[in-house]
Structure formats: structure tokens, C-alpha cells
mmCIF file of C-alpha atoms in Angstrom:
data_model
loop_
_atom_site.group_PDB
_atom_site.id
_atom_site.type_symbol
_atom_site.label_atom_id
_atom_site.label_comp_id
_atom_site.label_asym_id
_atom_site.label_seq_id
_atom_site.Cartn_x
_atom_site.Cartn_y
_atom_site.Cartn_z
ATOM 1 C CA UNK A 1 12.897 -20.947 19.243
ATOM 2 C CA UNK A 2 16.588 -20.451 18.545
ATOM 3 C CA UNK A 3 17.505 -18.416 15.473
ATOM 4 C CA UNK A 4 13.913 -17.220 15.295
ATOM 5 C CA UNK A 5 14.637 -13.598 16.196
ATOM 6 C CA UNK A 6 14.174 -12.403 12.640
ATOM 7 C CA UNK A 7 10.675 -13.856 12.497
ATOM 8 C CA UNK A 8 9.761 -11.938 15.641
ATOM 9 C CA UNK A 9 11.199 -8.744 14.149
ATOM 10 C CA UNK A 10 9.244 -9.397 10.953
ATOM 11 C CA UNK A 11 6.008 -9.484 12.943
ATOM 12 C CA UNK A 12 6.993 -6.375 14.915
ATOM 13 C CA UNK A 13 7.929 -4.430 11.760
ATOM 14 C CA UNK A 14 4.620 -5.256 10.089
ATOM 15 C CA UNK A 15 2.607 -4.366 13.206
ATOM 16 C CA UNK A 16 4.532 -1.081 13.450
ATOM 17 C CA UNK A 17 3.963 -0.295 9.765
ATOM 18 C CA UNK A 18 0.204 -0.854 10.067
ATOM 19 C CA UNK A 19 -0.096 1.306 13.187
ATOM 20 C CA UNK A 20 2.249 4.038 11.960
ATOM 21 C CA UNK A 21 0.816 3.876 8.464
ATOM 22 C CA UNK A 22 -2.689 4.591 9.679
ATOM 23 C CA UNK A 23 -1.924 6.951 12.546
ATOM 24 C CA UNK A 24 1.152 9.089 11.787
ATOM 25 C CA UNK A 25 0.997 12.448 10.013
ATOM 26 C CA UNK A 26 1.197 12.460 6.220
ATOM 27 C CA UNK A 27 1.569 15.355 3.766
ATOM 28 C CA UNK A 28 -1.697 17.004 2.760
ATOM 29 C CA UNK A 29 -1.850 16.639 -1.010
ATOM 30 C CA UNK A 30 -4.708 17.234 -3.400
ATOM 31 C CA UNK A 31 -6.333 14.325 -5.250
ATOM 32 C CA UNK A 32 -4.564 11.632 -3.217
ATOM 33 C CA UNK A 33 -5.718 13.103 0.115
ATOM 34 C CA UNK A 34 -5.723 10.402 2.774
ATOM 35 C CA UNK A 35 -5.056 7.624 0.238
ATOM 36 C CA UNK A 36 -1.365 8.569 0.334
ATOM 37 C CA UNK A 37 -1.230 6.017 3.165
ATOM 38 C CA UNK A 38 -1.715 3.287 0.566
ATOM 39 C CA UNK A 39 1.956 3.906 -0.287
ATOM 40 C CA UNK A 40 2.912 2.118 2.945
ATOM 41 C CA UNK A 41 1.168 -1.048 1.794
ATOM 42 C CA UNK A 42 1.066 -0.973 -2.012
ATOM 43 C CA UNK A 43 4.722 -0.105 -2.721
ATOM 44 C CA UNK A 44 6.260 -2.664 -0.285
ATOM 45 C CA UNK A 45 4.476 -5.380 -2.297
ATOM 46 C CA UNK A 46 6.566 -4.417 -5.333
ATOM 47 C CA UNK A 47 9.780 -4.070 -3.353
ATOM 48 C CA UNK A 48 9.037 -7.492 -1.900
ATOM 49 C CA UNK A 49 8.333 -8.963 -5.326
ATOM 50 C CA UNK A 50 11.588 -7.643 -6.788
ATOM 51 C CA UNK A 51 13.525 -8.954 -3.773
ATOM 52 C CA UNK A 52 11.927 -12.406 -4.075
ATOM 53 C CA UNK A 53 12.618 -12.568 -7.829
ATOM 54 C CA UNK A 54 16.199 -11.449 -7.213
ATOM 55 C CA UNK A 55 16.775 -14.302 -4.753
ATOM 56 C CA UNK A 56 15.014 -16.673 -7.150
ATOM 57 C CA UNK A 57 17.351 -15.651 -9.988
ATOM 58 C CA UNK A 58 20.392 -15.957 -7.731
ATOM 59 C CA UNK A 59 19.440 -19.561 -6.985
ATOM 60 C CA UNK A 60 18.726 -20.187 -10.677
ATOM 61 C CA UNK A 61 22.308 -19.117 -11.466
ATOM 62 C CA UNK A 62 23.612 -21.223 -8.592
ATOM 63 C CA UNK A 63 21.667 -24.207 -9.923
ATOM 64 C CA UNK A 64 23.217 -23.831 -13.360
ATOM 65 C CA UNK A 65 26.668 -23.612 -11.769
ATOM 66 C CA UNK A 66 26.385 -26.492 -9.303
ATOM 67 C CA UNK A 67 23.411 -28.617 -10.521
ATOM 68 C CA UNK A 68 22.319 -29.131 -6.928
ATOM 69 C CA UNK A 69 18.539 -29.637 -6.669
ATOM 70 C CA UNK A 70 18.326 -27.555 -3.472
ATOM 71 C CA UNK A 71 18.927 -24.421 -5.544
ATOM 72 C CA UNK A 72 16.032 -25.324 -7.832
ATOM 73 C CA UNK A 73 13.803 -25.722 -4.786
ATOM 74 C CA UNK A 74 14.830 -22.289 -3.513
ATOM 75 C CA UNK A 75 14.333 -20.794 -6.952
ATOM 76 C CA UNK A 76 10.745 -21.998 -7.385
ATOM 77 C CA UNK A 77 9.789 -21.154 -3.786
ATOM 78 C CA UNK A 78 10.980 -17.558 -3.951
ATOM 79 C CA UNK A 79 9.436 -17.097 -7.411
ATOM 80 C CA UNK A 80 6.078 -18.310 -6.047
ATOM 81 C CA UNK A 81 6.099 -15.811 -3.187
ATOM 82 C CA UNK A 82 7.299 -13.057 -5.546
ATOM 83 C CA UNK A 83 4.389 -13.734 -7.889
ATOM 84 C CA UNK A 84 1.895 -13.573 -5.006
ATOM 85 C CA UNK A 85 3.348 -10.258 -3.822
ATOM 86 C CA UNK A 86 3.224 -8.945 -7.390
ATOM 87 C CA UNK A 87 -0.446 -9.921 -7.767
ATOM 88 C CA UNK A 88 -1.241 -8.203 -4.468
ATOM 89 C CA UNK A 89 0.649 -5.161 -5.757
ATOM 90 C CA UNK A 90 -1.384 -5.053 -8.968
ATOM 91 C CA UNK A 91 -4.719 -5.485 -7.187
ATOM 92 C CA UNK A 92 -3.933 -2.828 -4.546
ATOM 93 C CA UNK A 93 -2.676 -0.551 -7.314
ATOM 94 C CA UNK A 94 -5.915 -0.963 -9.242
ATOM 95 C CA UNK A 95 -7.993 -0.051 -6.197
ATOM 96 C CA UNK A 96 -5.803 2.993 -5.572
ATOM 97 C CA UNK A 97 -5.877 4.025 -9.256
ATOM 98 C CA UNK A 98 -9.665 3.788 -9.350
ATOM 99 C CA UNK A 99 -9.974 6.544 -6.760
ATOM 100 C CA UNK A 100 -7.067 8.782 -7.753
ATOM 101 C CA UNK A 101 -6.627 8.359 -11.510
ATOM 102 C CA UNK A 102 -10.268 7.678 -12.303
ATOM 103 C CA UNK A 103 -10.191 4.057 -13.445
ATOM 104 C CA UNK A 104 -8.628 0.815 -12.231
ATOM 105 C CA UNK A 105 -6.638 0.245 -15.423
ATOM 106 C CA UNK A 106 -5.300 3.491 -16.724
ATOM 107 C CA UNK A 107 -2.780 2.245 -19.236
ATOM 108 C CA UNK A 108 -0.024 3.814 -17.188
ATOM 109 C CA UNK A 109 3.359 2.589 -18.508
ATOM 110 C CA UNK A 110 4.397 1.262 -15.119
ATOM 111 C CA UNK A 111 1.079 -0.510 -14.664
ATOM 112 C CA UNK A 112 1.352 -2.118 -18.100
ATOM 113 C CA UNK A 113 5.004 -2.994 -17.537
ATOM 114 C CA UNK A 114 4.235 -4.641 -14.211
ATOM 115 C CA UNK A 115 1.428 -6.649 -15.801
ATOM 116 C CA UNK A 116 3.728 -7.851 -18.605
ATOM 117 C CA UNK A 117 6.419 -8.738 -16.053
ATOM 118 C CA UNK A 118 3.887 -10.832 -14.131
ATOM 119 C CA UNK A 119 2.843 -12.570 -17.358
ATOM 120 C CA UNK A 120 6.513 -13.347 -18.071
ATOM 121 C CA UNK A 121 6.715 -14.960 -14.631
ATOM 122 C CA UNK A 122 3.428 -16.834 -15.190
ATOM 123 C CA UNK A 123 5.160 -18.447 -18.154
ATOM 124 C CA UNK A 124 7.900 -19.607 -15.749
ATOM 125 C CA UNK A 125 5.350 -21.699 -13.868
ATOM 126 C CA UNK A 126 3.778 -22.985 -17.077
ATOM 127 C CA UNK A 127 7.237 -24.010 -18.307
ATOM 128 C CA UNK A 128 7.886 -25.883 -15.066
ATOM 129 C CA UNK A 129 4.553 -27.638 -15.284
ATOM 130 C CA UNK A 130 5.184 -28.804 -18.817
ATOM 131 C CA UNK A 131 8.460 -30.681 -18.268
ATOM 132 C CA UNK A 132 8.187 -34.060 -16.548
ATOM 133 C CA UNK A 133 11.873 -34.846 -16.111
ATOM 134 C CA UNK A 134 13.063 -33.266 -12.874
ATOM 135 C CA UNK A 135 16.579 -32.427 -14.010
ATOM 136 C CA UNK A 136 15.456 -30.999 -17.338
ATOM 137 C CA UNK A 137 12.754 -28.974 -15.624
ATOM 138 C CA UNK A 138 15.237 -27.495 -13.181
ATOM 139 C CA UNK A 139 17.734 -26.619 -15.907
ATOM 140 C CA UNK A 140 15.231 -25.162 -18.388
ATOM 141 C CA UNK A 141 13.389 -23.146 -15.766
ATOM 142 C CA UNK A 142 16.657 -21.821 -14.314
ATOM 143 C CA UNK A 143 17.621 -20.471 -17.724
ATOM 144 C CA UNK A 144 14.141 -19.020 -18.216
ATOM 145 C CA UNK A 145 14.198 -17.507 -14.712
ATOM 146 C CA UNK A 146 17.294 -15.480 -15.576
ATOM 147 C CA UNK A 147 15.589 -14.266 -18.764
ATOM 148 C CA UNK A 148 12.416 -13.368 -16.831
ATOM 149 C CA UNK A 149 14.377 -11.296 -14.322
ATOM 150 C CA UNK A 150 16.288 -9.583 -17.095
ATOM 151 C CA UNK A 151 12.969 -8.763 -18.804
ATOM 152 C CA UNK A 152 11.379 -7.479 -15.598
ATOM 153 C CA UNK A 153 14.033 -4.812 -14.900
ATOM 154 C CA UNK A 154 13.422 -2.675 -18.025
ATOM 155 C CA UNK A 155 9.662 -3.277 -17.877
ATOM 156 C CA UNK A 156 9.324 -1.926 -14.357
ATOM 157 C CA UNK A 157 12.313 0.336 -13.798
ATOM 158 C CA UNK A 158 13.449 1.707 -17.156
ATOM 159 C CA UNK A 159 10.583 2.058 -19.671
ATOM 160 C CA UNK A 160 8.195 3.874 -17.276
ATOM 161 C CA UNK A 161 10.943 6.423 -16.595
ATOM 162 C CA UNK A 162 11.491 7.146 -20.278
ATOM 163 C CA UNK A 163 7.883 8.070 -20.960
ATOM 164 C CA UNK A 164 5.423 10.066 -18.916
ATOM 165 C CA UNK A 165 3.841 7.957 -16.227
ATOM 166 C CA UNK A 166 1.522 8.918 -13.442
ATOM 167 C CA UNK A 167 3.572 6.965 -10.967
ATOM 168 C CA UNK A 168 5.883 9.220 -8.967
ATOM 169 C CA UNK A 169 9.484 8.851 -9.972
ATOM 170 C CA UNK A 170 8.671 8.594 -13.664
ATOM 171 C CA UNK A 171 9.454 10.782 -16.640
ATOM 172 C CA UNK A 172 13.143 11.010 -15.805
ATOM 173 C CA UNK A 173 12.737 11.773 -12.116
ATOM 174 C CA UNK A 174 14.260 9.573 -9.488
ATOM 175 C CA UNK A 175 11.814 7.799 -7.207
ATOM 176 C CA UNK A 176 9.834 9.504 -4.467
ATOM 177 C CA UNK A 177 10.508 13.037 -5.662
ATOM 178 C CA UNK A 178 7.044 14.032 -4.544
ATOM 179 C CA UNK A 179 7.649 12.906 -0.997
ATOM 180 C CA UNK A 180 11.308 13.870 -0.776
ATOM 181 C CA UNK A 181 10.691 16.517 1.839
ATOM 182 C CA UNK A 182 8.780 14.203 4.070
ATOM 183 C CA UNK A 183 11.116 12.184 6.226
ATOM 184 C CA UNK A 184 8.179 11.145 8.400
ATOM 185 C CA UNK A 185 6.831 8.935 5.627
ATOM 186 C CA UNK A 186 10.183 7.215 5.290
ATOM 187 C CA UNK A 187 10.033 6.304 8.984
ATOM 188 C CA UNK A 188 7.078 4.049 8.210
ATOM 189 C CA UNK A 189 7.812 3.205 4.585
ATOM 190 C CA UNK A 190 11.266 1.644 5.020
ATOM 191 C CA UNK A 191 10.277 -0.565 7.993
ATOM 192 C CA UNK A 192 7.263 -1.685 5.952
ATOM 193 C CA UNK A 193 9.517 -2.611 3.007
ATOM 194 C CA UNK A 194 11.923 -4.562 5.240
ATOM 195 C CA UNK A 195 8.999 -6.208 7.028
ATOM 196 C CA UNK A 196 7.333 -7.417 3.860
ATOM 197 C CA UNK A 197 10.600 -8.644 2.320
ATOM 198 C CA UNK A 198 11.240 -10.584 5.532
ATOM 199 C CA UNK A 199 7.682 -11.951 5.539
ATOM 200 C CA UNK A 200 8.139 -13.092 1.933
ATOM 201 C CA UNK A 201 11.411 -14.779 2.868
ATOM 202 C CA UNK A 202 9.714 -16.511 5.812
ATOM 203 C CA UNK A 203 6.893 -17.908 3.652
ATOM 204 C CA UNK A 204 9.368 -18.930 0.933
ATOM 205 C CA UNK A 205 11.466 -20.771 3.557
ATOM 206 C CA UNK A 206 8.326 -22.662 4.613
ATOM 207 C CA UNK A 207 7.743 -23.637 0.981
ATOM 208 C CA UNK A 208 11.342 -24.871 0.728
ATOM 209 C CA UNK A 209 10.996 -26.938 3.899
ATOM 210 C CA UNK A 210 7.695 -28.560 2.887
ATOM 211 C CA UNK A 211 9.183 -29.303 -0.522
ATOM 212 C CA UNK A 212 12.199 -31.042 1.082
ATOM 213 C CA UNK A 213 9.908 -33.030 3.388
ATOM 214 C CA UNK A 214 7.837 -34.085 0.409
ATOM 215 C CA UNK A 215 10.936 -35.241 -1.477
ATOM 216 C CA UNK A 216 12.157 -37.216 1.520
ATOM 217 C CA UNK A 217 8.781 -38.906 1.941
ATOM 218 C CA UNK A 218 8.789 -39.876 -1.736
ATOM 219 C CA UNK A 219 12.253 -41.391 -1.321
ATOM 220 C CA UNK A 220 11.092 -43.373 1.711
ATOM 221 C CA UNK A 221 8.056 -44.629 -0.218
ATOM 222 C CA UNK A 222 10.300 -45.722 -3.091
ATOM 223 C CA UNK A 223 12.509 -47.657 -0.679
ATOM 224 C CA UNK A 224 9.493 -49.419 0.787
ATOM 225 C CA UNK A 225 8.154 -50.337 -2.638
ATOM 226 C CA UNK A 226 11.428 -51.781 -3.917
ATOM 227 C CA UNK B 1 5.645 49.237 -5.604
ATOM 228 C CA UNK B 2 4.544 47.813 -2.310
ATOM 229 C CA UNK B 3 1.046 47.401 -3.692
ATOM 230 C CA UNK B 4 2.293 45.412 -6.693
ATOM 231 C CA UNK B 5 4.206 43.058 -4.451
ATOM 232 C CA UNK B 6 1.119 42.563 -2.320
ATOM 233 C CA UNK B 7 -1.038 41.833 -5.370
ATOM 234 C CA UNK B 8 1.519 39.413 -6.723
ATOM 235 C CA UNK B 9 1.595 37.662 -3.336
ATOM 236 C CA UNK B 10 -2.198 37.519 -3.237
ATOM 237 C CA UNK B 11 -2.405 36.069 -6.729
ATOM 238 C CA UNK B 12 0.410 33.583 -6.577
ATOM 239 C CA UNK B 13 1.655 32.410 -3.203
ATOM 240 C CA UNK B 14 -1.213 32.902 -0.795
ATOM 241 C CA UNK B 15 -3.819 30.838 -2.673
ATOM 242 C CA UNK B 16 -1.352 27.961 -2.695
ATOM 243 C CA UNK B 17 -0.779 28.093 1.042
ATOM 244 C CA UNK B 18 -4.513 28.343 1.685
ATOM 245 C CA UNK B 19 -5.110 25.362 -0.599
ATOM 246 C CA UNK B 20 -2.457 23.337 1.163
ATOM 247 C CA UNK B 21 -4.301 23.806 4.426
ATOM 248 C CA UNK B 22 -7.709 23.098 2.941
ATOM 249 C CA UNK B 23 -6.835 19.738 1.406
ATOM 250 C CA UNK B 24 -9.524 17.423 2.653
ATOM 251 C CA UNK B 25 -8.219 14.790 5.034
ATOM 252 C CA UNK B 26 -9.965 12.464 7.457
ATOM 253 C CA UNK B 27 -9.438 14.878 10.334
ATOM 254 C CA UNK B 28 -12.785 14.226 11.994
ATOM 255 C CA UNK B 29 -12.166 10.465 11.864
ATOM 256 C CA UNK B 30 -8.970 11.134 13.786
ATOM 257 C CA UNK B 31 -10.377 13.637 16.277
ATOM 258 C CA UNK B 32 -13.293 11.368 17.133
ATOM 259 C CA UNK B 33 -10.833 8.536 17.785
ATOM 260 C CA UNK B 34 -12.653 6.148 15.455
ATOM 261 C CA UNK B 35 -9.456 5.707 13.463
ATOM 262 C CA UNK B 36 -8.392 3.383 16.308
ATOM 263 C CA UNK B 37 -11.284 1.103 15.386
ATOM 264 C CA UNK B 38 -9.771 0.744 11.910
ATOM 265 C CA UNK B 39 -6.287 0.199 13.373
ATOM 266 C CA UNK B 40 -7.658 -2.469 15.726
ATOM 267 C CA UNK B 41 -9.437 -4.334 12.915
ATOM 268 C CA UNK B 42 -6.424 -4.302 10.583
ATOM 269 C CA UNK B 43 -4.152 -5.373 13.459
ATOM 270 C CA UNK B 44 -6.434 -8.306 14.331
ATOM 271 C CA UNK B 45 -6.303 -9.517 10.721
ATOM 272 C CA UNK B 46 -2.521 -9.042 10.522
ATOM 273 C CA UNK B 47 -1.935 -10.780 13.865
ATOM 274 C CA UNK B 48 -4.255 -13.604 12.842
ATOM 275 C CA UNK B 49 -2.316 -14.171 9.621
ATOM 276 C CA UNK B 50 1.065 -13.934 11.382
ATOM 277 C CA UNK B 51 -0.189 -16.418 13.983
ATOM 278 C CA UNK B 52 -1.266 -18.743 11.184
ATOM 279 C CA UNK B 53 2.181 -18.551 9.562
ATOM 280 C CA UNK B 54 3.761 -19.310 12.968
ATOM 281 C CA UNK B 55 1.534 -22.368 13.402
ATOM 282 C CA UNK B 56 2.444 -23.623 9.913
ATOM 283 C CA UNK B 57 6.125 -23.039 10.772
ATOM 284 C CA UNK B 58 5.720 -25.192 13.912
ATOM 285 C CA UNK B 59 3.912 -27.959 12.057
ATOM 286 C CA UNK B 60 6.721 -28.101 9.486
ATOM 287 C CA UNK B 61 9.310 -28.185 12.294
ATOM 288 C CA UNK B 62 7.477 -31.102 13.933
ATOM 289 C CA UNK B 63 7.464 -33.002 10.633
ATOM 290 C CA UNK B 64 11.166 -32.263 10.179
ATOM 291 C CA UNK B 65 11.849 -33.855 13.571
ATOM 292 C CA UNK B 66 10.023 -37.002 12.509
ATOM 293 C CA UNK B 67 12.015 -37.140 9.253
ATOM 294 C CA UNK B 68 15.384 -35.770 10.371
ATOM 295 C CA UNK B 69 17.182 -36.343 7.048
ATOM 296 C CA UNK B 70 14.884 -33.875 5.313
ATOM 297 C CA UNK B 71 16.717 -30.965 6.879
ATOM 298 C CA UNK B 72 19.550 -29.991 4.593
#
């Protein structure tokens, strides 16, 4: 259990965010009412997704610089977890939108942008699946990964702020304007964000390790066959 | 003058403060303590999933011990 302290803190942070998120005081706002608590669970999915894609892109750049397959393994693993977090973010957002905006898909610029960003990342996996040669696949997908990240930033962070969006922090305002006065919400929100990023990293590390084991087994099988 | 100020207050500020207090929240769910039922259920699911991730982590570690070269 050495060097496992961060996994224990991940579990503790998530447990704290669930308890605090459901029990602590929140601002009384019309329309959102009690659903404001969804912020503690819906928004960390997106923070987690962006963090996972950032790490994925970092390893894509490292792969292009060094050509070491380990970076490709990291890149695909973090992108997988990022995509899962993004899908969870979209689904939770649709549930929340249904009860506060009136319909699950409201054509909100941020909602549309997030959906397009996820589609761009879907294409990353399709690209990987369509190239048989391992080295070519790693190189092509690393280049595409950098493009996908570069496309995601304006889709999620810039375009929704230039037009009117129903997400807080849009239409020229910095994020969380609506909740600026409430430091109590930050006490749960930030631990939740850190907790989910750490949980994503944990799962991605498991993907990396199983991938390495798989590669090693394949090598051993090749040796036996030859 | 005083009357005008009072009317202005009544028309502008006081309805807002009253509204802020009357926003419907799940206060009865909290006062009855049933919110803890929800917390308990969500915690069980979260703990179950975390436990599952831990068990996968251990299985991978065991495999890594059997194939030591796989660890970078």
C-alpha cells in the first residue's frame, strides 16, 4: 500500500463531496431551487474531462517528440476516461436542463459546443481503430489528439462566452458570477473537482497498466511461438 | 418625503427580500431527517464503486507481480 495515499484521499474527497453536496446550505434561488446541488456533481465531470484531455494531449506531444510507445498508451487511456466523464457530463446536464430550462436539449451554445467537442473526440477513437500499424496509429492519433484539444477549447470556453448562453459564466461574464458571494459552495465544489480529477487519473492509470500487461503477454506469446 | 421612500421600498426592495425567503427548497425533507436516507443510498453506491476500483487495482497489481517486466 505504499504510494497509495492519493487514492485514499480521492475516496475521502468524493465521500466528502457527496455528503457536503447533499447536506450543506446552498443559496435559495428561484427556478433552480434545490437542483443547485447538481453543480457539485455535473460541473466536476467537465473539469475532469478537460483535465483528462489535457494530460492526453501532453502525452500526444511527448509521443511525437520521443516516439516512445508508453506515451501513446497514456494518451489513449486518458482520452478514454475523459470521454466517459464528458458523456456523464452531457447526460447529467440534460437531466438538469429538463427541469430548469424546460427541455433536455435546449440548443444552448455551451451544450452544443460540448456535444461537438465530444464528437471530435469520438473521431479520435475511430481514427485509432482504422489504422492497423501500431506506429502509424500512434503517430496519426497523436497529431489528431492535439487538433481535437485545440478544437475543444473554443467550443467549450470561448464561443459560449461570446453569445448569450444559459450557462452561468456566459455572455462575457467570468465563470460562477451567480455564486460568487457564496463561499460555502466553493467548500464543496473545489474538493469535488479535485476528487473527480483524481478518480479519473486513477482509472486511467489502471487502463495504462492493463494495456502494458497485455503488451507483455503478447510479447511472451510471440516468443513461445517462434 | 418619508412616505415616498417607504412606498419605493415597498415596491422595489421588500418584495425581493420576501421572495428570497420564499424560494421553495426541500426544507421538510431536511427537518424530517429523511435527507440522510438519500445520503446513505448515494454513499453506498459511491463506496461500492470505489471498492470495485480498489479490487481491480489489486488484481492488476497481482498480475504485474507475475509478469514483472510489464511495469515500466
